[in-house]
PDB file of C-alpha atoms and ligand atoms in Angstrom:
ATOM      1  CA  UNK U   1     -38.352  -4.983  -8.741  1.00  0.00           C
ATOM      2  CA  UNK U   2     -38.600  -2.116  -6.102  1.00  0.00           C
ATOM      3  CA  UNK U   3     -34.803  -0.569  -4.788  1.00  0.00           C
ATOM      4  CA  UNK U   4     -34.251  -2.595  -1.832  1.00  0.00           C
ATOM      5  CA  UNK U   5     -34.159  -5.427  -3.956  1.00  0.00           C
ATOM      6  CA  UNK U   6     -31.900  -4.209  -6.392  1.00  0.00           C
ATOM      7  CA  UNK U   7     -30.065  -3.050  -3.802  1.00  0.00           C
ATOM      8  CA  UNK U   8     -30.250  -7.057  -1.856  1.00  0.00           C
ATOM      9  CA  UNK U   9     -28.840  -7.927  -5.529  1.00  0.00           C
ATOM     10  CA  UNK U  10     -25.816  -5.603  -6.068  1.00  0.00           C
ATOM     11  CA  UNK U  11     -24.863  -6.123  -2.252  1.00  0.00           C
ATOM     12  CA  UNK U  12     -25.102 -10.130  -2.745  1.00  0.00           C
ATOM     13  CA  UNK U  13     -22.397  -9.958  -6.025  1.00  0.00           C
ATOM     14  CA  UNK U  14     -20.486  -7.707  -3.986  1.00  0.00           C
ATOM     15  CA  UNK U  15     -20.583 -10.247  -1.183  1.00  0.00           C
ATOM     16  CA  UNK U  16     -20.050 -13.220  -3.491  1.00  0.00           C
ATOM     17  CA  UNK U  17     -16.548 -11.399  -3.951  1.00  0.00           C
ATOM     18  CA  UNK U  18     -15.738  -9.955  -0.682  1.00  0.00           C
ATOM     19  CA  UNK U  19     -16.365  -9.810   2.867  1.00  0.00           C
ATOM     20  CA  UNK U  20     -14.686  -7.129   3.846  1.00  0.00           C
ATOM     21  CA  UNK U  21     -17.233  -4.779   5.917  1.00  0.00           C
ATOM     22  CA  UNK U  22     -16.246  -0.938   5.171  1.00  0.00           C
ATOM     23  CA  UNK U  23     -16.507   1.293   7.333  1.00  0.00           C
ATOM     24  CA  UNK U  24     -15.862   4.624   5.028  1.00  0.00           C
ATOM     25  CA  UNK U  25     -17.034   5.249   1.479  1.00  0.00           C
ATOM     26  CA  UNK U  26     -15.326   7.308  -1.030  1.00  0.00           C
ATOM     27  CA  UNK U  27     -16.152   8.622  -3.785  1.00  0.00           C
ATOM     28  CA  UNK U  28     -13.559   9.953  -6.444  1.00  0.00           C
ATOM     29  CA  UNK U  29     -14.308  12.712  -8.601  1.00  0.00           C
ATOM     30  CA  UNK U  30     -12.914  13.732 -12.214  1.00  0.00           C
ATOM     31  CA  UNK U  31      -9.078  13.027 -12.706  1.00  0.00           C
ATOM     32  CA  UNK U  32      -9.108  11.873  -8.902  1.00  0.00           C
ATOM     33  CA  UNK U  33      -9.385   8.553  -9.123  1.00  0.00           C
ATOM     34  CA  UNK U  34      -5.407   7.557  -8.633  1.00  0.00           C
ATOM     35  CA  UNK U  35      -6.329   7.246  -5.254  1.00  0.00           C
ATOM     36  CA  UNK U  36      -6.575   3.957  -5.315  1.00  0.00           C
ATOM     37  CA  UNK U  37      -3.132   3.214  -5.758  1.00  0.00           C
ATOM     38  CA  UNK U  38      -2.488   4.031  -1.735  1.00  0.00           C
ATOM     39  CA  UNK U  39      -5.294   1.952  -1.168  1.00  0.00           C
ATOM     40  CA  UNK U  40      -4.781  -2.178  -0.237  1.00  0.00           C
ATOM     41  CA  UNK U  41      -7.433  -3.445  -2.493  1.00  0.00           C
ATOM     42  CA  UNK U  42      -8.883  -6.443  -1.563  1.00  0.00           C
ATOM     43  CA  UNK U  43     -10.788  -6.700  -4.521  1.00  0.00           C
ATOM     44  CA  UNK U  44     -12.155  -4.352  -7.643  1.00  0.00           C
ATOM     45  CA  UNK U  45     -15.142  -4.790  -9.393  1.00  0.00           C
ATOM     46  CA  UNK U  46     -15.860  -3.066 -12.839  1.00  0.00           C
ATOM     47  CA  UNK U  47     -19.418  -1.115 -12.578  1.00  0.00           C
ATOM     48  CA  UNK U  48     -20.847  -2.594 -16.211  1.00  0.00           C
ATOM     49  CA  UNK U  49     -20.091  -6.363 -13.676  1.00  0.00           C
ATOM     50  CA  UNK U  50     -22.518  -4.867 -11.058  1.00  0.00           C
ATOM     51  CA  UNK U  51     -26.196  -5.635 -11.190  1.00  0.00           C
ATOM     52  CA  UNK U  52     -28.306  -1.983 -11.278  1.00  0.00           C
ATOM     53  CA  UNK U  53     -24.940  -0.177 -11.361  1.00  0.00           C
ATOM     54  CA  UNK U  54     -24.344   2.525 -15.047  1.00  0.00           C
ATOM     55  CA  UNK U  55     -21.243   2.599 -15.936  1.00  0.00           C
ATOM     56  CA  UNK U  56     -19.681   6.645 -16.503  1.00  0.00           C
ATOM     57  CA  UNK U  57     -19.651   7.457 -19.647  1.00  0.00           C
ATOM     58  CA  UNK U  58     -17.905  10.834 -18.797  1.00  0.00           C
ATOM     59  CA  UNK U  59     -14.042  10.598 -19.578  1.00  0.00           C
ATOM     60  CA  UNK U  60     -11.787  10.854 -16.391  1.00  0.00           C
ATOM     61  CA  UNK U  61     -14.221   8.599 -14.481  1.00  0.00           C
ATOM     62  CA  UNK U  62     -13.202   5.365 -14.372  1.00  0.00           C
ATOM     63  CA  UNK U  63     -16.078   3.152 -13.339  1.00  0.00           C
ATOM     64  CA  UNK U  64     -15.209   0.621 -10.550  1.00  0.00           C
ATOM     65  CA  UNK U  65     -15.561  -0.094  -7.375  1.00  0.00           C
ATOM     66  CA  UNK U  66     -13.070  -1.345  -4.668  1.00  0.00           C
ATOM     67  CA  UNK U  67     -13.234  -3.025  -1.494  1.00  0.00           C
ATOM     68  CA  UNK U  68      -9.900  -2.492   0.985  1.00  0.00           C
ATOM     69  CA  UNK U  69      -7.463  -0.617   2.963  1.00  0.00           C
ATOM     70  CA  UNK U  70      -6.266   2.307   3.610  1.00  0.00           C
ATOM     71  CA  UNK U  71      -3.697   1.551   6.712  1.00  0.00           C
ATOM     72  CA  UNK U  72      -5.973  -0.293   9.133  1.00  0.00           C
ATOM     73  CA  UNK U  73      -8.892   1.689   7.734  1.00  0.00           C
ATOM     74  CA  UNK U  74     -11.460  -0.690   5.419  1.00  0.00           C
ATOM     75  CA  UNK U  75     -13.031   1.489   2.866  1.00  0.00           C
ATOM     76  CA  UNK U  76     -15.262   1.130   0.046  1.00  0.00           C
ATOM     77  CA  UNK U  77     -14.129   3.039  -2.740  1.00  0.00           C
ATOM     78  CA  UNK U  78     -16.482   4.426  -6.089  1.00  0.00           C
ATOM     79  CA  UNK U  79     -13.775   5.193  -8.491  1.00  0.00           C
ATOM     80  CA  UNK U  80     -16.124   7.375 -11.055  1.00  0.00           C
ATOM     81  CA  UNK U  81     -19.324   8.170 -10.845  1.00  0.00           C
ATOM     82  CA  UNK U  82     -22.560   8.759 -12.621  1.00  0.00           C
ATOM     83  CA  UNK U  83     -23.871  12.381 -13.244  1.00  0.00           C
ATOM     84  CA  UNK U  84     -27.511  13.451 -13.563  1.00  0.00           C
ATOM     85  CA  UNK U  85     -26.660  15.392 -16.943  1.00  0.00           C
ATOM     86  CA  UNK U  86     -25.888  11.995 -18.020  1.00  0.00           C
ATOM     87  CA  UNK U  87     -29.208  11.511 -18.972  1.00  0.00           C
ATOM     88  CA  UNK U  88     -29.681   8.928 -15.908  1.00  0.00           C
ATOM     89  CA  UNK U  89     -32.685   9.403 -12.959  1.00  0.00           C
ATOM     90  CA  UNK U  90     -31.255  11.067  -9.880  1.00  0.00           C
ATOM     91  CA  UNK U  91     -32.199   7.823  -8.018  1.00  0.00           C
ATOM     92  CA  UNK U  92     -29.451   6.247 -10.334  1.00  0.00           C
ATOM     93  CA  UNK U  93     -27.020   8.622  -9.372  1.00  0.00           C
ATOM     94  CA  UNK U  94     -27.843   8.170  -5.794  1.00  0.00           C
ATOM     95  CA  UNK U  95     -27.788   3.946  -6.212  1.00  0.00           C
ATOM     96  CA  UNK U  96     -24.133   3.541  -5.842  1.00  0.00           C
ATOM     97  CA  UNK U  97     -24.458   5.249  -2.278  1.00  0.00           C
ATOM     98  CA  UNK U  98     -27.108   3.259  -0.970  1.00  0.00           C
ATOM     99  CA  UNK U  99     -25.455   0.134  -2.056  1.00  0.00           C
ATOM    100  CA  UNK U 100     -22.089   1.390   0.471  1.00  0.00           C
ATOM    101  CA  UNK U 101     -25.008   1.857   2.702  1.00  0.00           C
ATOM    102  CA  UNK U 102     -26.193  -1.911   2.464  1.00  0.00           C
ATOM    103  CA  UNK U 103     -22.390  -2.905   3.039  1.00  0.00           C
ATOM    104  CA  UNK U 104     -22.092  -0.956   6.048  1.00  0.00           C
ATOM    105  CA  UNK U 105     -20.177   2.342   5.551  1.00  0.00           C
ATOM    106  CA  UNK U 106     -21.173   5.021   8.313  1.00  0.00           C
ATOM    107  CA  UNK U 107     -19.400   7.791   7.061  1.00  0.00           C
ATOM    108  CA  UNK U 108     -19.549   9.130   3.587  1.00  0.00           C
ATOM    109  CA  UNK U 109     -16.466  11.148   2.064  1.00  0.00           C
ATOM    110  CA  UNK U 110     -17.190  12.982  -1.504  1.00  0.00           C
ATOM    111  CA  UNK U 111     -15.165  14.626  -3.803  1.00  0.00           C
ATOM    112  CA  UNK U 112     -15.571  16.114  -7.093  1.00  0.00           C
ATOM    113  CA  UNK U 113     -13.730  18.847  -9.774  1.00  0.00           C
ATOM    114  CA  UNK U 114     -15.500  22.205  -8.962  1.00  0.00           C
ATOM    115  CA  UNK U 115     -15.128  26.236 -10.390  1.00  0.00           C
ATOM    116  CA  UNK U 116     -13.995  28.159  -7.664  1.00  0.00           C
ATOM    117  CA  UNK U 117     -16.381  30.902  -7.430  1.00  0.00           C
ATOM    118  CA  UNK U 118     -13.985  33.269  -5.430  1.00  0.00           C
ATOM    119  CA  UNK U 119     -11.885  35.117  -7.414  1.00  0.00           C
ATOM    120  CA  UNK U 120      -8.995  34.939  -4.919  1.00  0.00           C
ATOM    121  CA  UNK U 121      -8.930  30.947  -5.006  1.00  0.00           C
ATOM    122  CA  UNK U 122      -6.200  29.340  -7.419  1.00  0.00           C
ATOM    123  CA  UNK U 123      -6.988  26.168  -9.930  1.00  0.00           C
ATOM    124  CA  UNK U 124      -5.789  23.388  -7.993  1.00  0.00           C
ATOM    125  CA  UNK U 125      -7.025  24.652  -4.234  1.00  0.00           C
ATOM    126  CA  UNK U 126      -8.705  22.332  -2.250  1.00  0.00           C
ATOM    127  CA  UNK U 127     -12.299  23.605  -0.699  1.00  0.00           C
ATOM    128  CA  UNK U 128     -14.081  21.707   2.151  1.00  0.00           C
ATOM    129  CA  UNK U 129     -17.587  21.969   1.657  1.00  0.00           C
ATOM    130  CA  UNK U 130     -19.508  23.458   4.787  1.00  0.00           C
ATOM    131  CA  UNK U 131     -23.086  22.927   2.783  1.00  0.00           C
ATOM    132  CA  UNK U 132     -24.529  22.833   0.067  1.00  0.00           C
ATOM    133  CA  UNK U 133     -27.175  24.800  -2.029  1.00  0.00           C
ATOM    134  CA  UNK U 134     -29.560  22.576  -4.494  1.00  0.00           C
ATOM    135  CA  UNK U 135     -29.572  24.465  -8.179  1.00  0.00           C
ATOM    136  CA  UNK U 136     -29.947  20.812  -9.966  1.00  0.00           C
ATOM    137  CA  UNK U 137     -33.983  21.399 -10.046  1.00  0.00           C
ATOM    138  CA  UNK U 138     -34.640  17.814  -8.217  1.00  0.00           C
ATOM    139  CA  UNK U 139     -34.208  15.669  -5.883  1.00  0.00           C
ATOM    140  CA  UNK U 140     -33.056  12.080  -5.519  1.00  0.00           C
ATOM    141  CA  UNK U 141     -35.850  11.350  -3.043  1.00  0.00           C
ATOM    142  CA  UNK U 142     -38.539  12.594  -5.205  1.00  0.00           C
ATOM    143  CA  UNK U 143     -41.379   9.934  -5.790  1.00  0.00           C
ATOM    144  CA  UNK U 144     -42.416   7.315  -2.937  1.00  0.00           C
ATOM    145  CA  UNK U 145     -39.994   7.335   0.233  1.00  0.00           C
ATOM    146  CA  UNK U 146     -38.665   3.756   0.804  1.00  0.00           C
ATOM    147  CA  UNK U 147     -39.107   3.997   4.477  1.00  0.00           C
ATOM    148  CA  UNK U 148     -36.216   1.254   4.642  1.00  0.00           C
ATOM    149  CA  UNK U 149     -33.803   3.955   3.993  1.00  0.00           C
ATOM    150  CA  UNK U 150     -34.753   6.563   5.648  1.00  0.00           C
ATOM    151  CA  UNK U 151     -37.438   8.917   6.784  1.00  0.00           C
ATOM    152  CA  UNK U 152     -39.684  11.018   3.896  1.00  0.00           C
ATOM    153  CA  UNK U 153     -38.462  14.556   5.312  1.00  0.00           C
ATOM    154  CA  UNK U 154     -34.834  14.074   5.924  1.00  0.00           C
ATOM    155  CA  UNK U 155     -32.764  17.322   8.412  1.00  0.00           C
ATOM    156  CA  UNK U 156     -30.386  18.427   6.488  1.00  0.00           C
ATOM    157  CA  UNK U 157     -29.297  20.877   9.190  1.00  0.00           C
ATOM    158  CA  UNK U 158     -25.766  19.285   9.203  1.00  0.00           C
ATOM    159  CA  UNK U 159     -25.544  17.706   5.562  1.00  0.00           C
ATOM    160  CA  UNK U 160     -21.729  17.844   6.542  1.00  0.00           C
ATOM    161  CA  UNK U 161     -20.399  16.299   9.656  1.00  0.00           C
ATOM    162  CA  UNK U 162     -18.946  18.802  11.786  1.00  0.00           C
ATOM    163  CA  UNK U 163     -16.402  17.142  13.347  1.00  0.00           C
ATOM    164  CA  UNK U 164     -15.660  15.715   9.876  1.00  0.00           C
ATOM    165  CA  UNK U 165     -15.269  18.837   8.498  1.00  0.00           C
ATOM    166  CA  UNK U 166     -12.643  19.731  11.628  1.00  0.00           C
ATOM    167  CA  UNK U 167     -10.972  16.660  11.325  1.00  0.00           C
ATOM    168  CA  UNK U 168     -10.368  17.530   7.176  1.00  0.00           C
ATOM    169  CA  UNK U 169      -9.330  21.083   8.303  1.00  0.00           C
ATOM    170  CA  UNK U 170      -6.755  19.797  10.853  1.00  0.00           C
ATOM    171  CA  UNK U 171      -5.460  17.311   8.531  1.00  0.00           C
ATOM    172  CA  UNK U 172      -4.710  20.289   6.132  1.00  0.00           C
ATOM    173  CA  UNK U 173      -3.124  22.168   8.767  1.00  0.00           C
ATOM    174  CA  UNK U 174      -1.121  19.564  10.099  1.00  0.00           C
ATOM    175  CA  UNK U 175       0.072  18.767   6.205  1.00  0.00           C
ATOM    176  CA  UNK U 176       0.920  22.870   5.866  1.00  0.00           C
ATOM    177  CA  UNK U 177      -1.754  22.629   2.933  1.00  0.00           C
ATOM    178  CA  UNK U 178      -3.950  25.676   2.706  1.00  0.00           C
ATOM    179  CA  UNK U 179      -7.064  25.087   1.851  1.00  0.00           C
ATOM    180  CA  UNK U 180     -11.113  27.011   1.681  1.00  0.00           C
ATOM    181  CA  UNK U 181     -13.734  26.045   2.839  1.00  0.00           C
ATOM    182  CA  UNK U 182     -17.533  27.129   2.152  1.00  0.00           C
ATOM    183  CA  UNK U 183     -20.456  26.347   0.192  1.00  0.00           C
ATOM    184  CA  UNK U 184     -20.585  24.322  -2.819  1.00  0.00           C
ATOM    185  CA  UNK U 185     -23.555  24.973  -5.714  1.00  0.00           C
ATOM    186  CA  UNK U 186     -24.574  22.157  -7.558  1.00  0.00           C
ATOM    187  CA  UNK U 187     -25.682  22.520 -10.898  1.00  0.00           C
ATOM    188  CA  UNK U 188     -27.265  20.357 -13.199  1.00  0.00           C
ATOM    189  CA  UNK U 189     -24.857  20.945 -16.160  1.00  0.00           C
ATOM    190  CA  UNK U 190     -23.551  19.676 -18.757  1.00  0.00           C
ATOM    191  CA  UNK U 191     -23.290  23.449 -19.904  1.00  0.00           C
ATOM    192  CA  UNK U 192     -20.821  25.225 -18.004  1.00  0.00           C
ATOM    193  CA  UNK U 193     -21.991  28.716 -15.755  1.00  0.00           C
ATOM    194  CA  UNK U 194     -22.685  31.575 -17.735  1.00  0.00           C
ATOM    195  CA  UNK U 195     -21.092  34.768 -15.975  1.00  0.00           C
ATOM    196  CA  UNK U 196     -24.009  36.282 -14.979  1.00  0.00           C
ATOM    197  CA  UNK U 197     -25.308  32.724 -13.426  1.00  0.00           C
ATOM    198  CA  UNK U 198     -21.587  32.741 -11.512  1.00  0.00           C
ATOM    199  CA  UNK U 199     -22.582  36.103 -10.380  1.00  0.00           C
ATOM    200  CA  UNK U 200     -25.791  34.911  -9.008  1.00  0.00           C
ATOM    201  CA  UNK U 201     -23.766  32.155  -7.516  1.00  0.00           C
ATOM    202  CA  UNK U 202     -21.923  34.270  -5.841  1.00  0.00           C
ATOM    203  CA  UNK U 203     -24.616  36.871  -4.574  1.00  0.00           C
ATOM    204  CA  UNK U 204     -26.376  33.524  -2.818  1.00  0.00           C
ATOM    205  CA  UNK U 205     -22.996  32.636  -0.544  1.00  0.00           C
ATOM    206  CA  UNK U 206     -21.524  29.709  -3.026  1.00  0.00           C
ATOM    207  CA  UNK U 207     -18.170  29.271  -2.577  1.00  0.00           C
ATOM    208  CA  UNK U 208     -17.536  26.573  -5.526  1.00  0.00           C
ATOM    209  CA  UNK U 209     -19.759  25.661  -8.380  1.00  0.00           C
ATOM    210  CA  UNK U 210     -20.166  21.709  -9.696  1.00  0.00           C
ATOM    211  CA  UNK U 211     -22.217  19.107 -11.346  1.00  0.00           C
ATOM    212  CA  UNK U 212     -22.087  16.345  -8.608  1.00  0.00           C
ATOM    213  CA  UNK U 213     -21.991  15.181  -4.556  1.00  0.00           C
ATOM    214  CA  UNK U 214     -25.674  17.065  -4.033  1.00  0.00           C
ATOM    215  CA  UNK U 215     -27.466  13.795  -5.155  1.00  0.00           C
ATOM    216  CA  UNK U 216     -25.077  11.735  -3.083  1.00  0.00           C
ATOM    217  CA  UNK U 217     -24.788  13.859  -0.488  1.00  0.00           C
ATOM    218  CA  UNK U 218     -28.793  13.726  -0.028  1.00  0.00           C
ATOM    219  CA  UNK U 219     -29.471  10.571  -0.177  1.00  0.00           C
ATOM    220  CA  UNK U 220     -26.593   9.432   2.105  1.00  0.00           C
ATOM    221  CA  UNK U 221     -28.174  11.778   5.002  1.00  0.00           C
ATOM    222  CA  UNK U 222     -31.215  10.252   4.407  1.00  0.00           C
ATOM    223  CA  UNK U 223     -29.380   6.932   5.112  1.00  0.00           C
ATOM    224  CA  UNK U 224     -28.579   8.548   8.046  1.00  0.00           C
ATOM    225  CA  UNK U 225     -24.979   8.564   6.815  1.00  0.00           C
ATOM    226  CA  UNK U 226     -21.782  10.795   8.484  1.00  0.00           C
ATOM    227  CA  UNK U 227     -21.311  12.587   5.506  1.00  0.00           C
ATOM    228  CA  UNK U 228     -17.868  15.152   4.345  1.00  0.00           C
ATOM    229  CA  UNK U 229     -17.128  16.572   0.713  1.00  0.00           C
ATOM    230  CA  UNK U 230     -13.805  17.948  -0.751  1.00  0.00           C
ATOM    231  CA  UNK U 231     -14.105  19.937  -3.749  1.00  0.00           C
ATOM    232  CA  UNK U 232     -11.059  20.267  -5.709  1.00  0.00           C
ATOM    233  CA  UNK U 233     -11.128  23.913  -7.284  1.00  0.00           C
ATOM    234  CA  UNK U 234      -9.988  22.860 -11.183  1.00  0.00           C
ATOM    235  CA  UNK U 235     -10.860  25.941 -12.518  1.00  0.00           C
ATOM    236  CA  UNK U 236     -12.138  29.682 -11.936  1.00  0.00           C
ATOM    237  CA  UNK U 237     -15.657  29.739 -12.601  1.00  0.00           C
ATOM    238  CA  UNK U 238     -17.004  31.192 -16.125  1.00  0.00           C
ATOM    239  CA  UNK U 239     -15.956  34.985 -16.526  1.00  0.00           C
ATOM    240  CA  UNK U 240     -13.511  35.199 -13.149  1.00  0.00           C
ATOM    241  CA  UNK U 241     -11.104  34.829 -15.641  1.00  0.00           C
ATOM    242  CA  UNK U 242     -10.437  35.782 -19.799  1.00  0.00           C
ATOM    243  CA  UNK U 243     -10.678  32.263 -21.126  1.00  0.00           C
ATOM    244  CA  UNK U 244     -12.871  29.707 -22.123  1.00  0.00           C
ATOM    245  CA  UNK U 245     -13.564  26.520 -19.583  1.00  0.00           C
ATOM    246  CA  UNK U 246     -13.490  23.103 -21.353  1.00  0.00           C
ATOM    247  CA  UNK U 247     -13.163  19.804 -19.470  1.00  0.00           C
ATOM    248  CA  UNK U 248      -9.972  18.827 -20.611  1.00  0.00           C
ATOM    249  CA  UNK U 249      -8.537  22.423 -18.256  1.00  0.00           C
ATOM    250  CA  UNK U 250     -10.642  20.467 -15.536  1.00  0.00           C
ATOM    251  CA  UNK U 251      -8.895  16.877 -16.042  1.00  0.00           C
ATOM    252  CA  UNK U 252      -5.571  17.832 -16.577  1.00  0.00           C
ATOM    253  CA  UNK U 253      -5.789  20.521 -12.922  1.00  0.00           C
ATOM    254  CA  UNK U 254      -7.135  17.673 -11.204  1.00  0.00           C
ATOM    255  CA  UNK U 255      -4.303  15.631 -12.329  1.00  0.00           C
ATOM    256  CA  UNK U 256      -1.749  18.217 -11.637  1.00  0.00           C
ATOM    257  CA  UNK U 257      -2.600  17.636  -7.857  1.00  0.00           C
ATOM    258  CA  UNK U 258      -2.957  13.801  -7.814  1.00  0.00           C
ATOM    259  CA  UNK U 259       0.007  13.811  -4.976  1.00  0.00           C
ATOM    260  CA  UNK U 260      -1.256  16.168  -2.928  1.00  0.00           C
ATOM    261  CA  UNK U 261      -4.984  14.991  -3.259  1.00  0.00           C
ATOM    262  CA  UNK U 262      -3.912  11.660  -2.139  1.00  0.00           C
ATOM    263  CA  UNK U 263      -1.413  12.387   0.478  1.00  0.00           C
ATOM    264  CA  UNK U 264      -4.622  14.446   2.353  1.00  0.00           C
ATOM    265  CA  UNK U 265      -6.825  11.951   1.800  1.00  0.00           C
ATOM    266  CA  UNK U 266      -4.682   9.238   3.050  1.00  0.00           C
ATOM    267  CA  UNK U 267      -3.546  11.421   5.981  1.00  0.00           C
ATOM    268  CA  UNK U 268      -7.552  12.372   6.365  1.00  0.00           C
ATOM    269  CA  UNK U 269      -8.494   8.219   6.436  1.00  0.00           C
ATOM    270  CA  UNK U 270      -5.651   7.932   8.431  1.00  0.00           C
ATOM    271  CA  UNK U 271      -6.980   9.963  11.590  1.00  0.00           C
ATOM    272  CA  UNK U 272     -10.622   7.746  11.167  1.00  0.00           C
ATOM    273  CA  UNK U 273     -10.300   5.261  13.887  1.00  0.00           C
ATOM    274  CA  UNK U 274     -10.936   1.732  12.278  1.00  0.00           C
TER     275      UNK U 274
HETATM  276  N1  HPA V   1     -18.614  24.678 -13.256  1.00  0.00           N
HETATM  277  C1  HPA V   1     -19.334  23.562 -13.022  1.00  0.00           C
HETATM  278  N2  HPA V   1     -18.769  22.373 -12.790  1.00  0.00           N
HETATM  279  C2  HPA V   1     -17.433  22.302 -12.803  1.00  0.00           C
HETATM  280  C3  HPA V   1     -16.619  23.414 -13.044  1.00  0.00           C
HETATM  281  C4  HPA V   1     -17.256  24.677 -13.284  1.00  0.00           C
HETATM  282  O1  HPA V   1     -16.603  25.720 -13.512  1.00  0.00           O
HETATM  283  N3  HPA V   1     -15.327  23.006 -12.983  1.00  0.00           N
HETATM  284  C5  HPA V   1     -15.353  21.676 -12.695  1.00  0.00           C
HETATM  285  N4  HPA V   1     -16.629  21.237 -12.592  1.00  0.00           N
END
C-alpha cells in the first residue's frame, strides 16, 4: 500500500474516534509532554492503537496522540515522537505529520530537548528556531515525490513562519520570559556532539544542536504547512562545559521547566485565533 493510503487508514481510526477538526499540531519533545494536562482532550489515542504509527521507544516520550482544546483553540497534539536514530525510515518519522496534515492542521508547532551551542545560554532557556541546517545526511522526501502532498522541490526559504516566530517572541516578552532565538542543527545521533563537531557547529551559525523537528519540519513545508519550532536548551553542548552529557541531565532539565514550558505554550496557542 502506497502513503496516501496508509495515511486514508490512520486518518479513518482517528475519525472513527473523533471529529474534532484541528487547526494546530503540536508536537512535544523529551520530558515535555505534561502539556497535555492544560489541554481539554477530547480524546487520546495510544500510537501502538494507530494503524502505520511506531510507537517511541526512547524514554521521556510518551507515545500518544490527542485530539482537543486549548481555550477555544482545537489542536492535535503528538505527545512523543519517533527519531531517525531509532532505526526507523525518515518517511516514518515524518508519518505522524502528514497524518495532522490529512486532519486538517495548517500550522505546525515543534519542540524538542536541544544543546545550546552558545556558551552564554543556560540549561533550561528556551530558543526559537529561525532555521534550520540539515546534518542528519537525508531527507524525508528522498525516493518518489507523492505529488498529493506536495511538490518534488519544496522552498524552504521560510521553513519557519515569520509571523509565527514574532508571535512566539511577543508571547515571551509579554510573559517577562527571556528567551534566544537562532538556528537549530539537527543531527542524526544517537551519539552525542563531540567538541570539535560542536565547534564546527558553531563556526556554521547553529545556535542549538538536536536529534529531531528537521524531518518534521520538512515534510510539513512540503505539505505546505505554517510551520514554528521551540527548542528547549537542556543542556550545554559537548565540551562548553567540564562534564559528561547523558540523557537523564536532558529529561530531568526539561522537567525542571514543565511550568514555564506550558504556561508559554498555552499563552502562545492562546494568541492563535481559532
Ligand atoms: N546534542 C544533541 N541532541 C541533544 C542535546 C545535545 O547536546 N541535548 C538534547 N538533545
Amino acid at each position: 500500500m502506497g502513503v496516501i493510503e496508509n495515511l486514508q487508514e490512520t486518518t479513518a481510526y482517528i475519525r472513527s474516534k473523533s471529529s474534532l477538526k484541528p487547526k494546530v499540531g503540536v508536537v512535544l519533545g523529551s520530558g515535555l509532554g505534561a502539556f497535555v494536562k492544560n489541554v481539554q482532550i477530547e480524546c487520546s489515542i495510544p500510537y501502538a492503537e494507530l494503524p502505520h504509527f511506531f510507537p517511541p521507544t526512547v524514554e521521556g516520550h510518551q507515545g500518544r496522540l490527542i485530539l482537543g482544546h486549548v481555550g477555544s483553540l482545537p489542536v492535535a497534539i503528538l505527545q512523543g515522537r519517533v527519531h531517525y536514530y531509532e532505526g526507523h525510515p525518515m518517511d516514518a518519522v515524518a508519518y505522524p505529520v502528514r497524518a495532522l496534515s490529512m486532519l486538517g492542521i495548517e500550522i505546525l508547532m515543534l519542540t524538542n530537548s536541544a544543546g545550546g551551542l552558545d556558551a552564554n545560554m543556560s540549561p533550561g532557556d528556551f530558543m526559537i528556531i529561525d532555521d534550520h541546517i540539515n546534518l542528519m545526511g537525508q531527507n524525508p522526501l528522498m525516493g518518489p515525490n507523492i505529488k498529493n502532498l506536495g511538490p518534488r522541490f519544496p522552498d524552504m526559504t521560510e521553513a519557519y513562519d515569520k509571523k509565527l516566530r514574532v508571535l512566539m517572541a511577543e508571547t515571551f516578552d509579554g510573559l517577562k520570559q527571556k528567551y534566544w532565538h537562532g538556528i537549530y542543527c539537527g543531527v542524526s545521533g544517537p551519539t552525542y556532539e563531540t567538541p570539535a563537531e560542536v565547534r564546527f557547529l558553531q563556526m556554521i551559525g547553529g545556535k542549538a544542536v538536536g536529534m529531531s523537528t528537521v524531518p518534521e519540519s520538512i515534510a510539513a513545508n512540503h505539505l505546505g504547512l505554517r510551520v514554528c519550532a521551540l527548542s528547549c536548551v537542556t543542556n550545554l553542548a559537548a565540551g562548553l562545559t567540564d562534564h559528561k552529557l547523558s540523557h537523564d541531565e536532558v529529561t530531568e532539565r526539561a522537567a525542571a521547566v514543565e511550568e514555564s514550558f506550558c504556561k508559554f505554550l498555552g499563552a502562545f496557542l492562546g494568541r492563535i485565533e481559532a
